[in-house]
XYZ file of C-alpha atoms in Angstrom:
188
model
C -79.424 162.373 213.344
C -80.668 159.811 214.940
C -77.777 157.224 215.564
C -76.029 160.149 216.049
C -77.959 161.231 219.502
C -77.461 157.233 220.072
C -73.729 157.550 219.954
C -74.155 161.182 222.447
C -76.413 159.202 224.778
C -73.736 156.371 224.455
C -70.927 158.330 225.227
C -73.048 160.213 228.522
C -74.031 156.842 229.821
C -70.230 156.127 229.808
C -68.746 159.428 231.302
C -68.984 158.215 234.716
C -70.269 160.156 237.904
C -67.793 158.074 240.342
C -69.751 155.125 239.155
C -72.137 155.885 241.206
C -76.474 155.084 240.765
C -77.488 156.531 244.505
C -77.340 160.505 244.667
C -78.205 162.891 247.428
C -80.295 165.982 246.884
C -77.064 167.787 247.030
C -75.124 166.141 244.364
C -78.199 165.643 241.530
C -77.074 168.932 240.293
C -73.266 168.366 239.885
C -74.104 165.322 238.024
C -75.976 166.790 235.786
C -73.007 169.120 235.362
C -70.812 165.973 234.918
C -72.900 165.054 231.840
C -71.065 166.496 228.114
C -72.791 169.410 226.645
C -74.776 168.017 224.992
C -78.323 169.553 224.440
C -80.805 167.115 225.525
C -79.432 163.807 226.326
C -79.235 162.949 230.365
C -76.334 160.785 231.182
C -79.171 158.423 232.104
C -82.851 157.739 231.244
C -84.250 156.149 234.534
C -84.464 158.037 237.646
C -86.204 157.337 241.242
C -86.476 160.847 243.317
C -87.791 159.120 247.024
C -87.840 159.939 250.302
C -90.818 162.240 252.579
C -89.686 165.257 250.993
C -92.105 166.052 247.934
C -90.246 170.074 247.464
C -86.997 168.019 246.768
C -88.606 165.344 244.991
C -90.047 168.405 242.878
C -86.554 170.651 242.512
C -85.303 167.784 240.971
C -88.094 167.394 238.887
C -87.443 170.656 237.276
C -83.963 170.847 237.278
C -84.528 167.920 234.868
C -86.881 169.550 232.334
C -84.359 172.589 232.894
C -81.429 170.551 232.220
C -83.512 168.451 228.864
C -85.894 171.254 227.486
C -83.839 174.149 226.431
C -87.726 175.427 224.951
C -90.658 176.063 226.923
C -92.620 174.574 223.528
C -90.596 171.482 223.559
C -91.742 170.776 227.461
C -95.378 171.934 227.028
C -95.084 168.677 223.378
C -93.372 165.949 225.856
C -93.300 166.551 229.741
C -96.141 164.074 230.027
C -96.876 163.903 234.629
C -99.113 160.368 235.573
C -100.191 159.299 238.998
C -100.380 156.092 240.675
C -103.388 156.497 242.043
C -104.930 158.146 238.666
C -102.947 156.215 235.586
C -102.761 152.783 234.075
C -99.555 151.073 234.489
C -100.462 149.848 230.231
C -101.016 154.351 229.882
C -97.446 155.040 231.461
C -95.766 152.328 229.463
C -98.308 153.276 226.265
C -96.988 156.954 226.677
C -93.083 155.624 227.249
C -93.627 153.949 223.490
C -93.824 156.055 221.876
C -91.237 159.145 220.246
C -91.433 162.802 221.187
C -92.839 166.037 219.375
C -90.260 167.823 217.111
C -87.604 167.255 219.767
C -85.281 164.598 221.193
C -86.197 163.670 224.095
C -89.997 163.651 226.105
C -89.972 163.101 230.274
C -92.163 160.251 231.450
C -92.866 161.687 235.569
C -94.699 158.406 237.344
C -96.530 160.552 240.879
C -97.025 158.271 243.239
C -95.435 155.018 242.222
C -95.636 153.299 245.579
C -99.213 153.367 245.242
C -99.345 151.459 242.451
C -100.824 147.328 243.854
C -97.959 145.641 243.370
C -99.952 142.642 241.303
C -99.933 144.719 238.363
C -96.699 146.414 238.555
C -94.984 143.045 236.784
C -94.940 144.119 232.930
C -92.839 147.292 234.310
C -89.862 145.271 234.550
C -89.755 144.352 230.297
C -90.006 148.126 229.734
C -87.563 148.816 232.343
C -84.981 146.290 231.129
C -85.482 147.949 227.493
C -86.317 151.383 227.381
C -87.070 153.588 224.516
C -83.531 155.137 224.598
C -85.870 158.589 223.341
C -87.532 159.023 227.030
C -86.539 159.991 230.437
C -88.983 158.097 232.407
C -88.416 158.937 235.953
C -90.661 157.204 239.884
C -91.468 159.011 242.470
C -92.354 157.652 245.616
C -92.769 158.574 249.252
C -91.652 155.209 249.953
C -89.038 153.019 248.017
C -90.252 149.296 247.802
C -88.608 146.184 248.087
C -90.045 143.871 245.735
C -88.839 142.689 243.173
C -90.357 145.411 240.746
C -89.133 148.017 242.564
C -85.507 146.516 243.280
C -85.165 145.794 239.209
C -86.040 149.722 238.660
C -83.581 150.572 241.548
C -79.814 148.572 239.645
C -81.347 150.160 236.029
C -81.876 154.140 237.759
C -80.163 156.395 239.046
C -81.286 156.717 242.817
C -82.135 160.133 244.368
C -82.870 160.150 248.272
C -85.292 163.228 248.900
C -85.079 162.591 253.065
C -84.751 165.509 255.442
C -81.160 167.471 254.930
C -79.776 167.504 258.683
C -78.646 170.878 260.464
C -74.529 170.151 258.684
C -75.914 169.269 255.295
C -79.040 172.893 254.847
C -76.409 175.329 255.601
C -74.240 173.567 252.766
C -77.269 173.130 250.247
C -78.725 176.525 251.915
C -74.922 178.077 250.105
C -75.510 176.599 247.221
C -78.959 177.295 246.474
C -77.532 181.424 246.750
C -74.616 181.018 244.959
C -76.216 179.712 242.606
C -79.031 182.301 242.027
C -76.161 184.825 242.490
C -77.310 186.044 245.679
C -73.728 186.518 248.064
C -73.659 184.992 251.222
C -71.442 183.929 253.287
C -70.438 180.538 255.264
C -70.725 180.860 258.713
């Protein structure tokens, strides 16, 4: 079964979303819909959600949780949140390296990643280059840094910029949300 999961994950990885690794808040849902309909297999295992719109960051995390975990019990056992202001990097990497409990995937969210002291982040490069295939790791930050560590993460991750929407983008986003909630709305 583990070998089968690896081959399915590989297939999902090869299923490209027009070769994009940088997405917008409005294109993330479309991106997840391009993944073959296999339970708990996201197309990628590293994500960066960055920007000043915390509402969008929280929405993306929830969307990813819903995509990975179909059962509430799986979510409770396999979803872990850490904070750059409270947790050590060794705690996070240790959690990422451990296997999920009774499931195929686990989700590790590192909030306020930009609050970590940059001199302690070098050990993260090794993990990012060779991540645990059963762990989906999400980094969130208000401002994404430019150091070597940040750039290495961006090279490996799907990145979503969570900045305030422009007026013309806002209407499309609201319309899509209404449609997804089965609320009839007209575009003007």
